[in-house]
XYZ file of C-alpha atoms in Angstrom:
649
model
C 103.164 86.182 71.406
C 105.708 88.313 73.707
C 103.261 90.498 75.070
C 104.706 89.755 78.558
C 107.142 92.655 78.226
C 104.493 94.746 76.785
C 102.405 94.065 79.964
C 104.965 95.442 82.033
C 102.634 98.190 83.858
C 102.559 99.335 87.284
C 100.703 96.855 89.668
C 100.502 95.759 93.061
C 100.913 93.868 96.092
C 99.212 90.436 95.235
C 100.641 87.207 94.827
C 102.013 85.083 98.063
C 105.367 83.917 98.120
C 105.616 80.802 96.058
C 108.199 78.361 97.356
C 107.799 76.053 94.090
C 109.491 78.961 91.855
C 111.883 80.274 94.768
C 115.034 78.520 93.553
C 117.449 76.273 95.200
C 117.590 77.465 98.853
C 118.309 80.685 100.604
C 120.515 82.833 99.192
C 123.345 84.430 101.025
C 123.402 87.539 103.111
C 125.686 90.305 101.882
C 128.276 92.137 103.918
C 127.681 95.298 101.857
C 123.895 95.703 102.839
C 123.296 98.732 105.371
C 120.137 100.027 107.101
C 117.596 101.361 104.735
C 116.500 104.778 106.494
C 119.952 106.136 106.932
C 120.644 105.405 103.252
C 118.029 107.995 102.181
C 118.937 110.605 104.585
C 122.678 110.896 103.756
C 124.654 111.515 100.466
C 125.485 108.238 99.152
C 129.267 107.413 99.079
C 131.088 105.343 96.470
C 133.219 102.298 97.603
C 136.606 102.812 96.764
C 137.704 99.381 95.174
C 141.478 98.650 94.347
C 142.715 99.744 91.334
C 142.451 96.867 88.576
C 140.343 94.537 90.675
C 137.305 93.005 89.055
C 134.898 94.984 91.489
C 136.867 98.096 90.872
C 136.284 97.979 87.058
C 133.154 100.059 85.836
C 130.173 98.154 84.949
C 127.046 99.187 82.966
C 123.537 100.182 83.795
C 121.851 97.798 86.192
C 124.989 95.951 86.014
C 124.539 94.810 82.567
C 128.367 95.156 81.046
C 127.184 96.210 77.698
C 125.769 99.345 79.195
C 128.563 101.286 80.197
C 128.119 103.425 77.076
C 125.313 104.325 74.790
C 126.717 102.042 71.939
C 126.298 99.063 74.205
C 122.551 99.066 73.498
C 123.214 97.951 69.918
C 125.316 95.466 71.326
C 122.544 94.198 73.789
C 119.967 94.244 71.293
C 121.871 92.233 68.644
C 122.653 89.644 71.008
C 119.001 89.609 72.115
C 118.132 89.308 68.199
C 120.468 86.508 67.805
C 119.173 84.549 70.849
C 115.819 84.892 69.922
C 116.456 83.425 66.298
C 118.070 80.323 68.002
C 115.208 80.165 70.134
C 112.414 80.506 67.388
C 114.042 77.486 65.393
C 114.154 75.389 68.805
C 110.532 76.075 69.221
C 109.353 75.325 66.026
C 111.616 71.911 65.999
C 110.428 70.881 69.436
C 107.582 68.178 70.155
C 104.505 69.565 71.800
C 104.877 69.471 75.611
C 106.169 71.513 78.669
C 109.459 72.421 76.883
C 107.632 74.268 74.001
C 106.062 76.710 76.844
C 109.596 76.976 78.495
C 110.958 78.022 75.167
C 108.533 80.449 74.384
C 109.205 82.144 77.798
C 112.655 82.125 76.974
C 112.144 83.970 74.058
C 110.029 86.624 75.654
C 112.369 86.946 78.401
C 115.438 87.316 75.906
C 113.571 90.559 74.210
C 112.098 91.984 77.157
C 115.434 91.903 79.016
C 116.378 94.584 76.451
C 112.984 96.189 75.802
C 112.092 96.967 79.404
C 115.346 98.370 80.495
C 115.441 100.724 77.417
C 112.044 101.644 77.906
C 113.201 103.137 81.051
C 116.443 104.747 80.289
C 115.057 106.281 77.086
C 112.783 108.679 79.461
C 114.880 108.683 82.674
C 118.815 108.585 81.743
C 120.011 112.561 81.837
C 122.200 111.761 79.191
C 120.873 112.344 75.703
C 123.024 110.019 73.928
C 121.808 106.998 76.297
C 118.285 108.226 75.769
C 118.325 108.255 72.174
C 120.345 104.833 71.911
C 117.464 103.335 74.298
C 114.800 104.488 72.093
C 116.233 103.122 69.079
C 116.769 99.491 70.939
C 113.073 99.921 71.785
C 111.903 100.457 68.333
C 114.078 97.473 66.883
C 113.039 95.158 69.658
C 109.187 96.132 69.198
C 109.558 95.340 65.649
C 110.835 92.185 66.289
C 108.070 91.471 68.781
C 105.370 92.599 66.037
C 107.115 90.313 63.505
C 107.061 87.046 65.932
C 103.675 87.868 66.624
C 102.609 86.958 63.315
C 105.089 84.392 62.511
C 102.938 81.291 61.323
C 105.503 78.575 61.773
C 106.102 80.015 65.320
C 102.205 79.741 66.114
C 101.527 76.429 64.785
C 104.363 75.246 67.307
C 102.089 76.442 70.108
C 98.579 75.452 68.194
C 99.851 71.760 68.217
C 100.387 71.489 71.946
C 96.916 73.438 72.926
C 95.395 71.058 70.210
C 96.770 67.734 71.798
C 94.299 66.768 74.163
C 96.656 64.500 75.758
C 99.423 67.012 76.237
C 97.367 69.664 77.374
C 95.671 67.668 80.099
C 99.044 66.656 81.133
C 100.213 70.382 82.250
C 100.231 71.950 85.311
C 97.410 74.859 85.596
C 100.323 77.820 85.325
C 102.174 76.089 82.267
C 98.871 75.806 80.394
C 97.517 79.338 81.226
C 100.945 80.790 80.115
C 100.571 78.670 76.990
C 96.949 80.087 76.375
C 98.340 83.693 77.084
C 100.920 83.278 74.131
C 98.434 81.952 71.979
C 95.738 85.208 72.980
C 98.844 87.603 71.840
C 99.311 85.806 68.364
C 95.228 85.991 67.917
C 95.123 89.683 68.853
C 98.130 90.480 66.281
C 96.229 88.948 63.170
C 97.955 85.572 63.092
C 94.796 84.393 61.280
C 95.117 86.999 58.210
C 96.848 86.161 54.962
C 100.319 87.311 54.471
C 99.945 90.590 52.898
C 97.703 91.433 55.951
C 100.003 90.143 58.288
C 102.282 92.402 56.976
C 100.139 95.300 57.143
C 99.341 94.522 60.870
C 103.081 94.550 61.611
C 103.582 97.943 59.633
C 100.632 99.635 61.544
C 102.144 98.254 65.035
C 105.611 99.861 64.126
C 103.813 103.091 62.981
C 101.932 102.920 66.265
C 105.025 102.709 68.144
C 106.674 105.621 66.423
C 103.692 107.820 66.932
C 103.622 107.088 70.821
C 107.036 107.903 71.065
C 106.573 111.016 69.254
C 103.321 111.964 70.882
C 105.066 111.227 74.443
C 108.245 113.482 73.624
C 105.836 116.008 72.771
C 103.489 115.932 75.634
C 106.503 116.680 77.872
C 107.830 119.658 76.348
C 106.969 123.194 77.909
C 105.286 125.893 76.134
C 107.271 129.107 75.961
C 105.100 132.632 75.530
C 106.511 136.216 75.070
C 106.730 137.449 79.013
C 105.456 141.004 77.707
C 101.974 139.358 77.048
C 101.484 138.370 80.905
C 101.450 140.782 83.856
C 105.064 141.501 85.221
C 104.066 140.624 88.755
C 103.377 137.037 87.693
C 106.873 136.243 85.775
C 108.453 134.858 88.873
C 106.350 132.141 88.763
C 107.904 130.543 85.553
C 111.254 129.935 84.387
C 112.744 132.725 81.874
C 114.519 132.199 78.616
C 115.523 135.777 77.092
C 112.215 137.510 76.270
C 110.093 134.275 76.969
C 108.577 132.531 79.793
C 108.549 128.656 79.916
C 105.393 127.142 81.003
C 105.785 123.491 81.889
C 103.155 122.561 84.062
C 99.655 123.526 85.389
C 100.896 125.319 88.783
C 97.992 123.681 90.200
C 98.923 124.620 94.017
C 99.885 128.423 93.242
C 97.445 130.759 95.410
C 97.395 133.311 92.851
C 94.322 132.730 90.604
C 96.177 134.777 87.519
C 99.095 132.445 87.539
C 96.877 129.065 87.460
C 95.029 130.704 84.662
C 97.849 131.727 82.624
C 99.487 128.390 83.374
C 96.442 126.275 82.231
C 95.966 128.196 79.060
C 99.386 128.227 78.111
C 100.627 124.881 78.882
C 97.388 123.234 77.246
C 97.439 125.445 74.085
C 97.060 123.257 71.086
C 99.994 122.259 69.273
C 99.241 121.499 65.794
C 101.684 118.786 65.229
C 100.633 116.913 68.567
C 96.859 117.262 67.234
C 98.018 115.767 64.234
C 99.840 112.805 65.688
C 96.990 112.291 68.210
C 94.299 111.717 65.152
C 96.898 109.765 63.262
C 97.402 107.604 66.363
C 93.981 107.073 66.862
C 93.232 106.284 63.163
C 95.977 103.681 63.248
C 94.796 101.914 66.299
C 91.405 101.828 64.868
C 92.819 100.458 61.657
C 94.910 97.633 63.375
C 92.161 96.660 65.413
C 89.546 96.258 62.464
C 92.299 94.455 60.313
C 92.828 91.964 63.003
C 88.940 91.422 63.547
C 87.728 93.835 66.379
C 85.049 96.461 65.880
C 87.279 99.109 67.486
C 90.939 99.492 69.275
C 88.790 99.499 72.802
C 87.361 96.051 72.125
C 90.790 94.790 71.289
C 92.460 96.370 74.219
C 90.116 95.431 76.807
C 89.562 91.745 75.652
C 92.488 90.562 77.890
C 91.182 92.579 81.209
C 88.645 91.745 83.628
C 86.265 94.317 82.138
C 86.295 92.191 78.803
C 84.745 94.690 76.528
C 84.075 98.404 76.326
C 80.294 98.018 76.978
C 81.110 97.019 80.530
C 83.391 99.926 81.063
C 80.676 102.529 79.674
C 77.971 100.724 82.012
C 80.277 101.472 84.751
C 81.286 104.725 84.113
C 77.741 105.841 83.727
C 76.386 104.288 86.604
C 79.042 105.863 88.675
C 78.735 109.458 87.026
C 74.999 109.178 88.098
C 75.705 108.228 91.620
C 78.192 111.138 91.717
C 76.356 113.669 90.213
C 74.515 115.473 92.808
C 77.620 115.359 95.047
C 79.741 116.597 92.646
C 77.565 119.623 92.222
C 77.410 120.110 95.760
C 81.561 120.140 95.748
C 81.348 122.537 92.933
C 79.172 124.914 94.967
C 81.249 124.797 97.944
C 84.469 125.555 95.716
C 82.604 128.444 94.017
C 81.853 129.917 97.762
C 85.323 129.785 98.534
C 86.435 131.387 95.584
C 83.904 134.167 95.609
C 85.110 134.923 99.249
C 88.828 135.209 98.088
C 88.450 136.653 94.941
C 84.851 138.527 94.557
C 85.449 139.801 91.212
C 86.336 136.748 89.373
C 84.277 134.105 91.218
C 83.037 131.604 88.488
C 84.905 128.357 88.942
C 87.007 127.231 86.373
C 89.122 123.891 85.736
C 92.175 125.278 86.790
C 90.512 126.104 90.212
C 89.249 122.795 91.051
C 92.722 121.087 92.420
C 93.648 124.426 94.189
C 90.325 125.154 95.998
C 89.774 121.533 96.924
C 93.132 121.408 98.712
C 92.150 124.783 100.459
C 88.997 123.286 101.593
C 90.660 120.599 103.187
C 93.179 122.250 104.703
C 90.649 125.032 105.859
C 88.168 122.416 107.354
C 90.738 120.049 108.946
C 93.665 122.432 109.499
C 95.640 120.337 107.151
C 98.807 122.447 106.647
C 101.555 120.190 104.679
C 104.148 122.221 106.671
C 102.641 120.909 109.969
C 103.158 117.122 108.908
C 106.324 117.367 106.723
C 108.742 117.467 109.743
C 107.122 113.894 110.607
C 107.802 112.202 107.308
C 111.459 112.333 106.486
C 112.125 110.165 103.810
C 114.407 107.753 105.582
C 111.684 107.487 108.502
C 109.230 106.589 105.868
C 111.534 104.229 104.330
C 112.100 102.537 107.799
C 108.466 102.794 108.120
C 107.857 100.463 105.109
C 110.563 98.255 106.121
C 109.115 97.646 109.394
C 105.575 96.806 107.588
C 106.913 94.580 105.453
C 109.074 92.610 108.142
C 105.766 92.200 110.210
C 103.428 91.410 107.277
C 105.664 89.181 104.825
C 108.727 88.337 106.743
C 110.926 90.643 104.233
C 113.534 93.424 104.914
C 114.937 95.950 102.963
C 118.566 96.808 102.780
C 120.645 99.566 101.006
C 123.165 98.025 98.715
C 126.439 99.947 97.558
C 126.121 100.435 93.745
C 129.173 100.376 91.646
C 130.512 102.828 89.038
C 128.536 102.693 86.081
C 125.623 100.801 87.349
C 123.159 104.057 88.124
C 122.404 106.685 85.865
C 122.408 109.604 88.677
C 124.413 109.659 91.973
C 121.434 110.157 94.202
C 119.862 106.776 92.991
C 119.768 104.154 95.721
C 119.494 100.276 95.526
C 117.597 98.493 97.549
C 117.979 94.191 98.282
C 114.835 92.761 99.247
C 115.405 89.941 101.536
C 113.172 87.379 102.793
C 113.632 85.533 106.280
C 113.359 82.177 104.814
C 114.048 82.408 100.918
C 116.691 84.963 101.452
C 117.311 87.402 98.361
C 114.382 88.085 96.251
C 115.291 90.881 93.919
C 116.452 94.675 93.638
C 114.829 97.756 93.757
C 116.435 100.967 92.321
C 115.000 103.890 93.752
C 115.080 107.087 91.612
C 113.494 109.197 94.094
C 114.799 112.786 93.362
C 114.299 115.759 90.991
C 116.620 116.620 88.624
C 116.455 118.638 84.952
C 114.802 116.676 82.269
C 113.280 114.189 84.478
C 109.636 113.343 83.771
C 107.687 114.775 86.667
C 105.757 111.394 87.513
C 105.445 108.660 90.179
C 105.676 105.219 88.520
C 107.154 101.753 88.502
C 109.454 99.972 85.960
C 109.931 96.264 85.412
C 113.570 96.131 84.120
C 113.945 92.368 84.637
C 111.206 90.145 85.500
C 111.688 87.008 87.546
C 111.450 83.415 86.165
C 112.921 79.851 86.979
C 115.703 79.396 84.615
C 116.891 76.057 83.167
C 119.663 75.583 85.467
C 117.450 75.448 88.505
C 118.145 79.016 89.554
C 115.839 81.919 90.036
C 116.180 84.883 87.819
C 115.886 87.813 90.562
C 113.365 90.471 89.477
C 114.869 94.203 89.083
C 112.677 97.226 89.066
C 112.918 100.976 89.145
C 110.512 103.219 91.368
C 110.672 106.770 90.208
C 109.389 109.631 92.304
C 110.006 113.345 92.122
C 110.742 114.347 95.626
C 112.744 117.606 96.514
C 116.463 117.367 97.455
C 117.295 117.832 101.076
C 117.875 121.377 102.146
C 119.685 123.403 104.785
C 121.196 120.085 106.294
C 117.614 118.692 106.879
C 116.658 115.316 105.618
C 114.271 115.143 102.462
C 110.892 115.813 104.028
C 107.741 114.419 102.253
C 104.117 115.948 102.427
C 101.284 113.405 103.322
C 100.627 113.201 99.579
C 104.092 112.188 98.541
C 104.345 109.845 101.783
C 101.193 108.116 100.166
C 102.472 107.956 97.199
C 105.600 106.227 98.165
C 103.672 103.682 100.028
C 101.846 103.053 96.773
C 104.600 102.806 94.360
C 106.352 100.529 96.868
C 103.359 98.324 96.461
C 104.120 97.732 92.648
C 107.925 96.958 93.496
C 106.654 94.233 96.354
C 104.365 92.910 94.107
C 107.462 92.288 91.468
C 109.504 90.847 94.081
C 106.641 88.590 95.573
C 104.937 87.623 92.526
C 107.404 84.695 91.901
C 106.217 82.509 89.031
C 107.957 79.685 86.861
C 107.443 82.073 83.689
C 108.446 85.884 83.462
C 105.409 86.163 80.962
C 103.248 86.193 84.093
C 105.549 87.226 86.729
C 104.713 90.115 89.302
C 103.294 93.014 87.739
C 102.324 90.978 84.270
C 98.563 91.139 84.800
C 95.531 92.057 83.840
C 95.824 96.280 83.553
C 92.437 96.777 85.245
C 93.692 94.510 88.183
C 96.973 95.715 88.060
C 96.386 98.819 90.717
C 94.207 97.038 93.240
C 96.762 95.717 95.578
C 98.804 98.695 95.524
C 95.994 100.779 96.622
C 95.845 98.614 99.736
C 99.094 99.901 100.672
C 97.509 103.535 100.648
C 95.434 101.846 103.580
C 98.592 101.352 105.687
C 99.754 104.820 104.914
C 96.461 106.120 106.318
C 96.297 103.996 109.490
C 97.521 105.226 112.879
C 98.799 101.833 113.706
C 101.194 102.079 111.023
C 102.110 105.854 111.001
C 102.651 105.788 114.719
C 105.644 103.255 113.993
C 107.783 105.710 112.157
C 106.273 109.199 112.092
C 108.578 111.223 114.083
C 109.774 114.780 114.031
C 112.928 114.972 112.591
C 114.511 117.136 115.175
C 112.851 116.156 118.226
C 111.570 112.646 117.829
C 107.992 113.557 118.798
C 105.730 111.030 117.287
C 102.969 112.413 115.012
C 99.750 112.970 117.174
C 97.021 110.896 116.594
C 94.441 113.613 116.130
C 96.836 114.988 113.359
C 96.505 111.689 111.465
C 92.586 111.367 112.115
C 92.278 114.968 110.600
C 94.291 113.957 107.480
C 92.478 111.038 107.014
C 89.159 112.742 107.281
C 90.173 115.833 104.831
C 90.377 113.155 102.052
C 86.610 113.165 101.840
C 86.194 116.777 101.081
C 85.622 117.436 97.153
C 86.208 113.433 96.773
C 83.027 113.321 94.394
C 84.614 116.058 92.008
C 87.893 114.521 92.080
C 86.336 111.264 90.878
C 84.180 112.818 88.351
C 87.268 114.252 86.890
C 88.751 110.813 86.460
C 85.464 109.755 85.039
C 85.613 112.174 82.349
C 89.205 111.211 81.336
C 87.992 107.554 81.165
C 84.778 108.631 79.183
C 87.146 110.704 76.937
C 89.661 107.607 76.012
C 86.579 105.388 75.452
C 85.104 107.748 72.909
C 88.479 108.142 71.345
C 88.839 104.653 71.000
C 85.454 103.833 70.150
C 83.554 103.832 66.720
C 85.602 105.417 63.806
C 85.729 107.767 61.906
C 84.973 110.092 64.797
C 82.055 112.207 64.295
C 83.811 115.444 65.280
C 87.649 116.425 65.924
C 89.222 115.371 69.083
C 88.893 118.943 70.541
C 85.425 119.259 69.849
C 84.946 115.684 71.383
C 86.637 117.072 74.328
C 84.811 120.065 74.738
C 81.590 118.100 74.409
C 82.518 115.411 76.748
C 84.106 117.920 79.258
C 80.810 119.850 79.611
C 78.547 116.821 79.671
C 80.740 114.371 82.188
C 82.776 116.764 84.145
C 80.739 119.543 84.745
C 83.047 122.463 84.514
C 83.103 124.691 81.459
C 85.654 123.802 78.678
C 88.172 126.650 77.964
C 88.382 127.605 74.452
C 92.057 126.885 72.685
C 92.947 124.247 75.090
C 93.748 120.306 75.173
C 93.624 118.098 77.717
C 96.113 115.181 76.681
C 98.901 116.939 78.756
C 96.743 116.228 81.776
C 95.735 112.433 81.554
C 97.320 110.744 78.522
C 100.868 109.601 80.142
C 102.143 107.140 77.545
C 104.883 106.178 79.677
C 105.477 102.905 77.604
C 105.454 102.544 73.841
C 102.976 99.816 74.092
C 100.555 101.200 76.755
C 97.211 101.879 74.897
C 95.901 105.243 74.975
C 92.926 104.384 76.675
C 94.538 102.886 79.567
C 93.266 106.317 81.402
C 90.338 104.097 82.136
C 92.944 101.731 83.904
C 94.171 104.843 85.851
C 90.633 105.719 86.451
C 89.801 102.421 88.173
C 92.940 102.642 90.399
C 91.574 106.589 91.436
C 88.262 105.134 92.166
C 89.441 102.304 94.222
C 91.455 105.106 96.022
C 88.614 107.451 96.602
C 85.277 105.457 97.067
C 86.275 105.342 100.576
C 86.171 108.624 100.834
C 82.774 109.445 99.800
C 79.966 109.716 101.975
C 76.354 109.610 100.973
C 75.537 112.573 103.126
C-alpha cells in the first residue's frame, strides 16, 4: 500500500507542469537567492544571524527541527508512526469516496517523509551516529509499511471504494489510478493470504530488508592484502594501512595493466559472508514471491513495470545480444590489437582491460584528452548552462539559497531553489557534489520529500538530493569536470527536474515515483542536450581565458562515443541476464559464482577470472526496497543512452 516511498528511484524530466496541482498562486521570491554559477565556484559562507533570533537558532537536517541530533530520528519516527495509526483509523471508518484515496496518500506521505530522508542519511552522512540512527529508522518504518500492506481492514476500506461502480465512476482519472496502485501494493504483499501466511510475508520482507542493508554495507567495504604480495612499484596506487594495502575499487582508468589486474582480482575476491548473504537474499525473495502467488521474484517485481514479465525482458535481451554479437567481437578484436601493441608479452584481453582500452581507443582515434576539455567545463559554468537551458525550455531558473546551521550534513553541500516564471517556487535541490571520506562513489538522485496537494490547498514542495563524486577545486582554480562528469551532471539534474515538474495531487505518484523501466528515459534526454553544440556553446568557456569550446572538439567528443559502444552495451546485457537468472526459478541449479562464470562467458565474451565475483560491479542496492534484479532497469538506461552510438558498419 505504501510502495510510494519504496519506489523513490532515480527518474527523469517527464511530466509537464500541472497547474491544477500547483497550489494557490505564485510563491514569493526570496531575497536570499543568488546566481547559481557563482555558488559552485566559491567556498560557501554561512549567514551570520543575530544571537537569540529565530533564524539564528540551529535547525535540523533539511530544516526538520527534530534532526539536529541523531536521537531526533527516534522522535521523527515515533511522530510518523503515531500519525499513521490515526490515519489508518480514519481510512477504515471513512465512507468510500475521493477522501479515502486522500487519506491513503496522507498515510503514505507520513511514513515516506521519514523513510526517504533516512534512506539518504544512512549512506551519506559523515557522522556514524547519524547513519546508525537513520538505518534504524528505515528498518522500523519499513516494518510498519509491510504490516500495513497486509492489514485486512485497511485493504477492505479501499476495496469498498474500487468495487462501488457509482463511486469509482465519479473519480477523476488520477484519483482512480492512485487507488488502483494502492490496491496493487496490497496484492503483491499477500493480502489474500490467511493470517499466518500474512505474518510470514511480513517477516520475510523484514528479513529481506536486513539482508539488503548488510549486503549494501559489505559491498562498499575495501579489501586489504599484505603489501608484500604485490610488486613494490605499484604500492603507490593503493591506500596503505600498516603492512596492508587497501583496494577500494577497480582502478579501471589506470594505464598500468598490472595495477588494473591486481585491483580487479583483489577487490572482487569472494567474501564468504557476502556470498552467504547474497544466496540467502535470493532464496528469501523467491520464498516471498511464491508465498504471495508468483512463480519467481522476477515475475513479482516486473508486474508493475512496462515490461510486465521476465519473458519480455529475456526476449529483449536475447534479441539485443544477437544484434550486438558480431560488433562486440569486432570491438574486442580492436582492443586486443591495442593491448598487443602496448603490452606484447601479455596481450590477451581480460575483463579489467575493457574500460581502459575502450577509453584509450576513443582518445587516440578522436584526440579526446580529458585534460583538453576540463578547462572549459568548470562546475559553475556547467550549472549556469543548465540554468540557461531550463530557462529557455521550461521557464525555470535555479537560485542558490543560503543554508542554516544544521540544515546540511557537509559544508560543501549547496541548496538550490527551483523557481518557475509563473508558478513561483517549485521545490529545493540539495547538491552534494564533492568527494569526502566514506562517501559512496556513485552518482544518484534521492527523493527526500515528495510533492502533493495538502488538505489546506497549499502544495507540499518536493525536496531532493543529487549526489555526485566530483573532485574539489585545487590551486585557486574552480572545480573542473571531465566530459563524462559533465554528462552525468546533466543526467542527474534531469532526475531532479522530474521531481520538481512532476506535480501531482498525490505524492504516491509524484515526480520520480513511476514505473522503474521508464524512470531513466527522460533523464537520458538531458544527455542529448549535453552533447549538442547549440547547448554546450552557451556555457562551455575556458575558465582562464573565456574562450568558447571549439565546435570541432564537441563533434569529436560525440563521435568518440561510438567507439566500442557495442562492447559497452554487451557488458550491460550480461549484468541484466545474470540478474534475471538469479531471480528466476529456484532452487538455482548451481552456486551464484558458477552461474556468474557460465553467464559471463556465454553473454559477455571475455573470460571469467577464477576467485572473483561481480556483485561489487553492478549490484548497487542504494535503497533497501530496491530489488536486486533492478540492474535490468539500469541496463535499459544504459541501452537508451548507448543505442544511438552504435552504427551498422
